[in-house]
């Protein structure tokens, strides 16, 4: 049996380890697609702050780890998947046969199509190579423009501030992290960043970037912003291009079923590239976060090895710690429709809690700012899908009693 794993991120690495545990004799090949040992993108902010060096970003740090597992690490990328054969063609032209294939190729950052986007000094923050380029230019006092205040933009924001740069953030949406936080929470995050010296321009589009004498200038709908470095964090797209014509159905990612198998038998997908079941039901989703990648990788590997494991679905979940302000959102936090929303807004004290319930009193989504201690409870309640019967009115008066409600729900169902 030859297991071919494409992608050396958390999904691919977890899959390889699971496969080796299940089948000590199997042939397993890992195609990393990037130089060096598999690393975690999540560690990039710590590298930028200087808490770790490049070696510290490696997902598995022990020397000789991959040789020890008997898994050859190759740095190649797949160029295409042959339609009627269990075979891939690598970018160098080599063909590799497989019995089971895992597509764990993640995503790539996308750039807005504006003049100057390819200039030197305009970079993404996605790969370790990008991080090296940022570290070279983002010195104390340098002017940095961060295009995009989405999840990734906000994750790296703190490391840029800690490097001592003069930071301007441009976000075309009406608030920071508009796909993670509502108006109140996004506004709190913006006010917090501004209080720490970050200039935040929401509702602002970057229109072009120009270079003169080694200095950059970003023209925006609100005027021009000078920069030594421009970081583009305007979204990502799943790496599925090499699957065109292969018989693997894709939408926003590779469409996978509850076994994380694609429309083509024997071809599985995991992590940021996979569009799979959502824990709360509804359409299949890409939940581009590391915990989902790891769990996808594990379950896909179990199924590749014939264990018949069912994936219950991933929970949409984002956690940000921005210059000391912790904001989280889970599940269907937007509410609306048949959902009932309770919220407690004490933004002057830096705290906000929004709870969204379905018609059976089950928590379907939540936003919490400054309520660090409630993060685990909110997540547990949504995942358990326990009804909070009898608690609705009490929570209406004070949503912060959610921990008591959780205990009450457990006791009621015991
Ligand atoms: C700066 C930053 C900070 C982040 N912080 C967090 C965080 O705090 N919390 C969180 O949950 N998530 C965070 N994320 C997101 C998280 O890193 C991703 O969700 C996670 O890496 C997804 O894992 P993956 O294995 O699916 O894909 P990736 O980690 O992207 O790995 C994909 C792999 O596939 C390879 N590849 C691509 N194309 C091919 C090909 N054609 N052939 C072979 N190989 C290929 C790539 O080289 C790479 O090795 C962060 C991301 C970034 C960029």
Coordinates of C-alpha atoms and ligand atoms in Angstrom, one line a residue:
X1 CA 0.0 0.0 0.0
X2 CA 1.4 3.4 -1.0
X3 CA -0.1 6.4 0.8
X4 CA 0.8 9.7 -0.8
X5 CA 0.4 12.8 1.3
X6 CA 0.6 16.2 -0.6
X7 CA 1.2 19.0 1.8
X8 CA 3.5 19.4 4.8
X9 CA 1.4 21.6 7.0
X10 CA -0.5 20.4 10.2
X11 CA -3.0 18.4 8.2
X12 CA -0.5 16.5 6.1
X13 CA 1.9 15.9 9.0
X14 CA -0.8 14.6 11.3
X15 CA -2.1 12.3 8.6
X16 CA 1.4 10.9 8.0
X17 CA 1.9 10.2 11.7
X18 CA -1.5 8.6 12.0
X19 CA -0.9 6.4 9.0
X20 CA 2.4 5.3 10.3
X21 CA 0.9 4.4 13.6
X22 CA -1.9 2.3 11.9
X23 CA 0.4 0.6 9.4
X24 CA 4.1 0.3 10.4
X25 CA 4.9 -1.4 7.1
X26 CA 3.1 0.9 4.6
X27 CA 5.0 3.0 2.1
X28 CA 4.2 6.7 2.9
X29 CA 5.5 9.6 0.9
X30 CA 5.2 13.2 2.1
X31 CA 5.4 16.0 -0.5
X32 CA 6.0 19.2 1.4
X33 CA 5.8 21.7 -1.5
X34 CA 8.2 24.1 0.2
X35 CA 11.9 24.0 1.2
X36 CA 13.0 22.8 4.6
X37 CA 11.2 20.7 7.2
X38 CA 7.4 21.0 7.7
X39 CA 6.6 24.1 9.7
X40 CA 3.5 25.8 11.2
X41 CA 2.3 29.0 9.8
X42 CA 0.7 29.7 13.2
X43 CA 4.2 30.1 14.6
X44 CA 5.1 32.9 12.2
X45 CA 3.9 35.7 14.5
X46 CA 6.2 34.4 17.3
X47 CA 9.1 34.3 14.8
X48 CA 8.4 38.0 13.9
X49 CA 8.2 39.0 17.5
X50 CA 11.6 37.2 18.1
X51 CA 10.3 34.7 20.6
X52 CA 11.5 31.8 18.4
X53 CA 13.9 31.5 15.5
X54 CA 13.1 29.9 12.2
X55 CA 13.9 26.4 13.5
X56 CA 11.3 27.0 16.2
X57 CA 8.5 27.2 13.6
X58 CA 9.1 23.5 12.7
X59 CA 6.1 21.3 13.5
X60 CA 8.3 18.5 14.6
X61 CA 11.6 19.6 16.1
X62 CA 13.5 16.3 16.8
X63 CA 16.4 15.9 14.5
X64 CA 15.9 12.9 12.2
X65 CA 12.2 12.7 13.1
X66 CA 11.1 11.9 9.5
X67 CA 13.8 9.3 8.9
X68 CA 12.8 7.7 12.2
X69 CA 9.2 7.4 11.0
X70 CA 10.4 5.9 7.7
X71 CA 8.7 8.6 5.7
X72 CA 10.8 10.3 3.0
X73 CA 10.3 14.0 2.9
X74 CA 10.2 15.4 -0.6
X75 CA 9.9 19.1 -1.4
X76 CA 8.1 18.7 -4.7
X77 CA 4.7 20.0 -5.6
X78 CA 2.0 18.2 -7.5
X79 CA 1.3 19.7 -10.9
X80 CA -1.7 17.5 -11.8
X81 CA -3.7 14.4 -10.8
X82 CA -4.1 12.0 -13.7
X83 CA -7.9 11.6 -14.4
X84 CA -8.2 7.8 -14.9
X85 CA -5.2 6.5 -13.0
X86 CA -4.1 6.6 -9.4
X87 CA -1.1 8.7 -10.4
X88 CA 0.1 12.3 -9.9
X89 CA 2.5 14.3 -12.0
X90 CA 5.0 16.5 -10.1
X91 CA 6.0 19.9 -11.2
X92 CA 9.4 18.5 -12.4
X93 CA 7.5 16.0 -14.7
X94 CA 8.0 12.9 -12.5
X95 CA 5.0 10.6 -12.2
X96 CA 4.1 8.9 -8.9
X97 CA 1.6 6.1 -8.4
X98 CA -0.5 5.9 -5.2
X99 CA -3.1 3.7 -3.6
X100 CA -4.5 6.4 -1.5
X101 CA -3.9 10.1 -1.9
X102 CA -4.4 12.9 0.7
X103 CA -4.7 16.4 -0.6
X104 CA -3.5 18.7 2.2
X105 CA -2.2 21.5 0.1
X106 CA -3.6 24.3 2.1
X107 CA -4.3 27.7 0.6
X108 CA -2.4 30.6 -1.0
X109 CA -2.8 34.3 -0.4
X110 CA -4.6 36.4 -2.9
X111 CA -3.8 40.0 -3.9
X112 CA -6.1 42.7 -5.0
X113 CA -5.5 43.6 -8.7
X114 CA -4.1 47.1 -8.1
X115 CA -1.2 48.8 -9.8
X116 CA 2.1 48.3 -7.9
X117 CA 1.0 45.2 -6.1
X118 CA 4.2 43.3 -7.4
X119 CA 6.7 46.0 -6.3
X120 CA 9.6 45.0 -4.1
X121 CA 8.7 45.7 -0.5
X122 CA 5.1 44.5 -1.1
X123 CA 4.8 41.1 0.5
X124 CA 2.3 38.6 1.9
X125 CA 2.5 37.0 5.3
X126 CA 1.8 33.4 4.6
X127 CA 5.1 31.4 4.2
X128 CA 8.3 31.4 6.3
X129 CA 9.9 33.1 3.3
X130 CA 7.4 35.9 3.6
X131 CA 8.2 36.1 7.3
X132 CA 11.9 36.5 6.5
X133 CA 11.1 39.3 4.0
X134 CA 9.0 41.1 6.7
X135 CA 11.7 40.7 9.4
X136 CA 14.2 42.3 7.0
X137 CA 12.2 45.5 6.5
X138 CA 10.0 45.9 9.6
X139 CA 12.5 47.6 11.9
X140 CA 11.9 49.9 14.8
X141 CA 10.4 53.2 13.5
X142 CA 9.8 51.9 9.9
X143 CA 6.5 52.7 8.3
X144 CA 4.4 49.6 7.6
X145 CA 1.0 49.5 5.9
X146 CA -1.0 46.3 6.5
X147 CA -3.6 45.8 3.8
X148 CA -6.5 43.8 5.2
X149 CA -7.7 43.5 8.8
X150 CA -9.1 40.0 8.5
X151 CA -8.1 37.1 10.7
X152 CA -4.5 36.8 9.4
X153 CA -4.0 40.5 9.3
X154 CA -5.1 40.9 12.9
X155 CA -2.9 37.9 14.0
X156 CA 0.2 39.5 12.7
X157 CA -0.7 43.0 13.8
X158 CA 0.6 42.5 17.3
X159 CA 4.0 41.2 16.2
X160 CA 4.4 44.3 14.0
X161 CA 3.6 46.6 16.9
X162 CA 6.0 44.7 19.1
X163 CA 8.7 45.2 16.4
X164 CA 8.2 48.9 17.0
X165 CA 7.0 49.8 13.5
X166 CA 4.7 52.7 12.8
X167 CA 1.7 50.8 11.6
X168 CA -1.3 51.8 9.5
X169 CA -4.0 49.2 8.8
X170 CA -6.4 49.6 5.8
X171 CA -9.6 47.5 5.7
X172 CA -12.1 47.9 3.0
X173 CA -14.9 46.3 5.1
X174 CA -16.9 48.4 7.6
X175 CA -14.9 47.1 10.6
X176 CA -12.0 45.0 11.6
X177 CA -12.3 41.2 11.1
X178 CA -15.8 41.6 9.6
X179 CA -16.1 37.9 9.0
X180 CA -15.4 37.1 12.6
X181 CA -16.7 40.0 14.7
X182 CA -19.9 42.1 14.6
X183 CA -20.0 45.9 14.6
X184 CA -19.7 46.2 18.4
X185 CA -16.8 43.8 18.8
X186 CA -15.0 45.0 15.7
X187 CA -15.4 48.6 16.9
X188 CA -13.9 47.6 20.3
X189 CA -11.0 46.0 18.6
X190 CA -10.4 49.0 16.5
X191 CA -10.6 51.4 19.5
X192 CA -8.1 49.2 21.4
X193 CA -5.6 49.1 18.5
X194 CA -5.9 52.9 18.1
X195 CA -5.3 53.3 21.8
X196 CA -2.0 51.5 21.3
X197 CA -0.9 53.8 18.5
X198 CA -2.0 51.8 15.5
X199 CA -3.7 53.9 12.8
X200 CA -6.8 51.9 11.6
X201 CA -8.7 53.0 8.5
X202 CA -11.9 50.9 7.9
X203 CA -14.1 51.4 4.9
X204 CA -10.9 52.2 3.0
X205 CA -9.7 50.7 -0.3
X206 CA -6.1 50.6 -1.4
X207 CA -6.2 51.8 -5.0
X208 CA -2.5 51.6 -6.1
X209 CA 1.0 51.4 -4.7
X210 CA 3.9 53.5 -6.1
X211 CA 7.6 53.5 -5.5
X212 CA 10.0 56.4 -5.6
X213 CA 13.6 56.3 -4.3
X214 CA 13.1 53.1 -2.5
X215 CA 10.1 54.4 -0.6
X216 CA 6.5 53.2 -1.2
X217 CA 3.3 55.1 -1.1
X218 CA -0.2 53.5 -0.9
X219 CA -2.9 55.5 -2.5
X220 CA -6.2 54.9 -0.8
X221 CA -9.7 56.2 -1.0
X222 CA -8.8 58.3 2.1
X223 CA -5.5 59.7 0.8
X224 CA -1.9 58.5 0.4
X225 CA 0.0 56.6 3.1
X226 CA 3.9 56.4 2.9
X227 CA 5.4 53.1 3.6
X228 CA 8.7 51.2 3.8
X229 CA 6.9 47.9 3.7
X230 CA 3.4 46.9 2.6
X231 CA 1.9 43.6 3.9
X232 CA -0.9 42.2 1.9
X233 CA -3.4 40.2 4.0
X234 CA -6.5 40.4 1.8
X235 CA -7.6 36.8 1.9
X236 CA -6.6 33.3 0.8
X237 CA -7.9 30.7 -1.7
X238 CA -7.6 26.9 -1.4
X239 CA -4.9 25.3 -3.5
X240 CA -7.0 23.2 -5.9
X241 CA -5.8 24.4 -9.3
X242 CA -3.8 21.2 -10.0
X243 CA -7.0 19.2 -9.7
X244 CA -8.7 20.7 -12.7
X245 CA -10.0 17.9 -15.0
X246 CA -9.0 15.2 -12.5
X247 CA -12.5 14.2 -11.5
X248 CA -12.2 15.6 -8.0
X249 CA -15.1 18.0 -7.4
X250 CA -14.2 21.4 -6.0
X251 CA -16.1 24.5 -5.0
X252 CA -14.3 26.8 -2.5
X253 CA -12.1 23.8 -1.7
X254 CA -12.1 20.1 -2.4
X255 CA -15.6 18.9 -1.5
X256 CA -15.3 16.0 1.0
X257 CA -17.9 13.8 2.7
X258 CA -18.1 12.8 6.3
X259 CA -15.1 10.5 5.8
X260 CA -13.1 13.3 4.2
X261 CA -13.1 11.5 0.9
X262 CA -13.6 13.5 -2.3
X263 CA -15.8 12.7 -5.2
X264 CA -13.0 10.4 -6.4
X265 CA -12.6 7.1 -4.5
X266 CA -9.3 6.8 -2.7
X267 CA -8.6 10.6 -2.9
X268 CA -9.1 12.4 0.4
X269 CA -8.6 16.0 1.5
X270 CA -7.9 17.7 4.8
X271 CA -7.2 21.2 6.3
X272 CA -7.5 24.6 4.6
X273 CA -7.9 23.0 1.2
X274 CA -10.9 20.9 2.2
X275 CA -14.5 22.0 2.2
X276 CA -16.2 19.6 4.6
X277 CA -19.0 19.0 7.1
X278 CA -19.8 21.8 9.5
X279 CA -20.6 20.7 13.1
X280 CA -23.8 22.8 13.1
X281 CA -25.1 21.4 9.8
X282 CA -25.8 23.2 6.6
X283 CA -23.5 23.6 3.6
X284 CA -20.0 22.2 3.6
X285 CA -17.5 24.8 4.7
X286 CA -13.8 25.6 4.5
X287 CA -12.8 26.4 8.1
X288 CA -9.2 27.5 7.7
X289 CA -7.8 27.1 11.2
X290 CA -5.2 24.8 12.6
X291 CA -7.3 22.7 14.9
X292 CA -9.6 21.8 12.0
X293 CA -6.5 20.9 9.9
X294 CA -5.1 18.6 12.6
X295 CA -8.4 16.8 13.1
X296 CA -9.1 16.5 9.4
X297 CA -5.6 15.0 9.0
X298 CA -6.2 12.4 11.7
X299 CA -9.7 11.4 10.5
X300 CA -8.7 11.3 6.8
X301 CA -5.7 9.0 7.7
X302 CA -8.0 6.7 9.6
X303 CA -10.2 6.4 6.6
X304 CA -7.3 6.0 4.1
X305 CA -6.2 3.1 6.3
X306 CA -9.7 1.6 6.1
X307 CA -10.8 2.4 9.7
X308 CA -14.2 3.8 8.7
X309 CA -14.0 6.9 10.9
X310 CA -16.8 9.5 10.8
X311 CA -16.0 13.2 11.0
X312 CA -18.6 15.0 13.0
X313 CA -17.9 18.4 11.4
X314 CA -15.8 21.4 12.3
X315 CA -16.8 24.3 14.4
X316 CA -16.2 27.8 12.9
X317 CA -14.0 29.3 15.6
X318 CA -11.6 32.2 15.7
X319 CA -9.6 33.5 18.6
X320 CA -7.5 36.6 18.6
X321 CA -5.3 38.1 21.2
X322 CA -4.5 41.6 20.0
X323 CA -2.3 43.7 22.1
X324 CA -3.9 42.3 25.2
X325 CA -7.5 42.3 24.1
X326 CA -8.9 38.8 23.6
X327 CA -11.8 38.4 21.1
X328 CA -13.4 35.2 20.0
X329 CA -16.2 34.1 17.9
X330 CA -17.8 30.7 17.4
X331 CA -20.3 29.1 15.1
X332 CA -23.3 31.1 13.7
X333 CA -22.4 34.3 15.6
X334 CA -24.3 36.5 13.2
X335 CA -27.7 35.2 14.4
X336 CA -30.7 36.5 12.5
X337 CA -33.6 34.3 11.1
X338 CA -35.1 32.0 13.7
X339 CA -32.2 32.6 16.1
X340 CA -32.5 34.6 19.2
X341 CA -29.7 36.8 20.2
X342 CA -28.8 37.9 23.8
X343 CA -26.1 40.4 24.2
X344 CA -24.4 42.2 27.1
X345 CA -22.5 45.3 25.9
X346 CA -20.1 46.8 28.5
X347 CA -17.7 48.2 26.0
X348 CA -16.5 50.9 28.2
X349 CA -15.1 48.2 30.5
X350 CA -13.7 46.4 27.4
X351 CA -16.1 43.5 27.6
X352 CA -18.8 42.3 25.3
X353 CA -20.7 39.0 25.1
X354 CA -23.2 38.0 22.4
X355 CA -25.0 34.6 22.5
X356 CA -27.1 33.2 19.7
X357 CA -29.6 30.5 20.4
X358 CA -31.8 28.3 18.2
X359 CA -35.4 27.5 18.8
X360 CA -34.5 24.6 21.1
X361 CA -32.5 26.8 23.4
X362 CA -29.2 25.4 22.1
X363 CA -26.3 27.8 21.8
X364 CA -25.4 28.1 18.1
X365 CA -22.9 30.9 18.1
X366 CA -21.2 33.5 20.3
X367 CA -18.9 36.4 20.3
X368 CA -16.9 37.3 23.4
X369 CA -14.5 40.3 23.9
X370 CA -12.6 40.5 27.1
X371 CA -14.3 37.4 28.6
X372 CA -11.3 35.2 28.4
X373 CA -12.5 32.9 31.1
X374 CA -15.7 32.0 29.1
X375 CA -14.0 30.8 25.9
X376 CA -13.9 27.1 26.9
X377 CA -17.5 27.1 28.2
X378 CA -18.8 28.8 25.0
X379 CA -17.0 26.3 22.8
X380 CA -18.1 23.3 24.9
X381 CA -21.7 24.4 24.9
X382 CA -21.9 24.8 21.2
X383 CA -20.1 21.5 20.6
X384 CA -22.3 19.6 23.0
X385 CA -25.5 21.0 21.6
X386 CA -27.1 20.8 25.0
X387 CA -30.3 22.7 25.4
X388 CA -30.2 25.4 28.1
X389 CA -33.8 24.9 29.1
X390 CA -35.1 27.1 31.8
X391 CA -32.1 29.4 31.6
X392 CA -33.2 31.6 28.7
X393 CA -34.8 34.3 31.0
X394 CA -31.9 34.4 33.5
X395 CA -29.4 34.7 30.6
X396 CA -31.6 37.4 29.1
X397 CA -31.0 39.5 32.2
X398 CA -27.3 38.5 32.5
X399 CA -25.6 36.5 29.7
X400 CA -22.4 36.3 31.8
X401 CA -24.1 33.5 33.8
X402 CA -23.4 31.2 31.0
X403 CA -21.1 29.0 33.1
X404 CA -24.0 28.3 35.6
X405 CA -26.3 27.6 32.7
X406 CA -23.8 25.1 31.4
X407 CA -23.6 23.3 34.7
X408 CA -27.4 23.4 34.9
X409 CA -27.7 21.8 31.5
X410 CA -25.3 19.0 32.3
X411 CA -27.1 18.3 35.6
X412 CA -30.5 18.3 33.8
X413 CA -29.3 15.8 31.2
X414 CA -27.5 13.5 33.7
Ligands
LIG1 C1 0.6 34.2 10.0 C2 -0.4 33.1 10.3 C3 -0.9 32.9 11.5 C4 -1.9 32.0 11.8 N1 -2.3 31.8 13.1 C5 -3.3 30.9 13.3 C6 -3.8 30.8 14.7 O1 -3.4 31.5 15.6 N2 -4.8 29.8 14.9 C7 -5.2 29.0 13.9 O2 -6.0 28.1 14.1 N3 -4.8 29.1 12.6 C8 -3.8 30.1 12.3 N4 -3.4 30.2 11.0 C9 -3.9 29.4 10.0 C10 -3.3 28.0 10.0 O3 -1.9 28.2 9.9 C11 -3.8 27.1 8.9 O4 -5.2 26.9 9.1 C12 -3.1 25.8 8.8 O5 -1.7 26.0 8.5 C13 -3.7 24.9 7.8 O6 -3.0 23.7 7.7 P1 -2.9 22.9 6.4 O7 -2.1 21.7 6.7 O8 -4.3 22.6 5.9 O9 -2.2 23.8 5.3 P2 -0.8 24.6 5.3 O10 -0.3 24.7 6.7 O11 -1.0 25.8 4.5 O12 0.1 23.5 4.5 C14 -0.1 23.3 3.2 C15 1.1 22.6 2.6 O13 0.9 22.2 1.3 C16 2.0 22.5 0.5 N5 1.5 22.6 -0.9 C17 0.8 23.6 -1.5 N6 0.6 23.2 -2.8 C18 1.1 22.0 -3.0 C19 1.2 21.1 -4.2 N7 0.7 21.5 -5.4 N8 1.8 20.0 -4.0 C20 2.4 19.6 -2.8 N9 2.3 20.4 -1.7 C21 1.7 21.6 -1.8 C22 2.5 23.7 1.1 O14 3.8 24.0 0.7 C23 2.4 23.4 2.6 O15 3.4 22.6 3.0 C24 -2.4 31.2 10.7 C25 -1.9 31.3 9.5 C26 -0.9 32.3 9.2 C27 -0.4 32.5 7.8

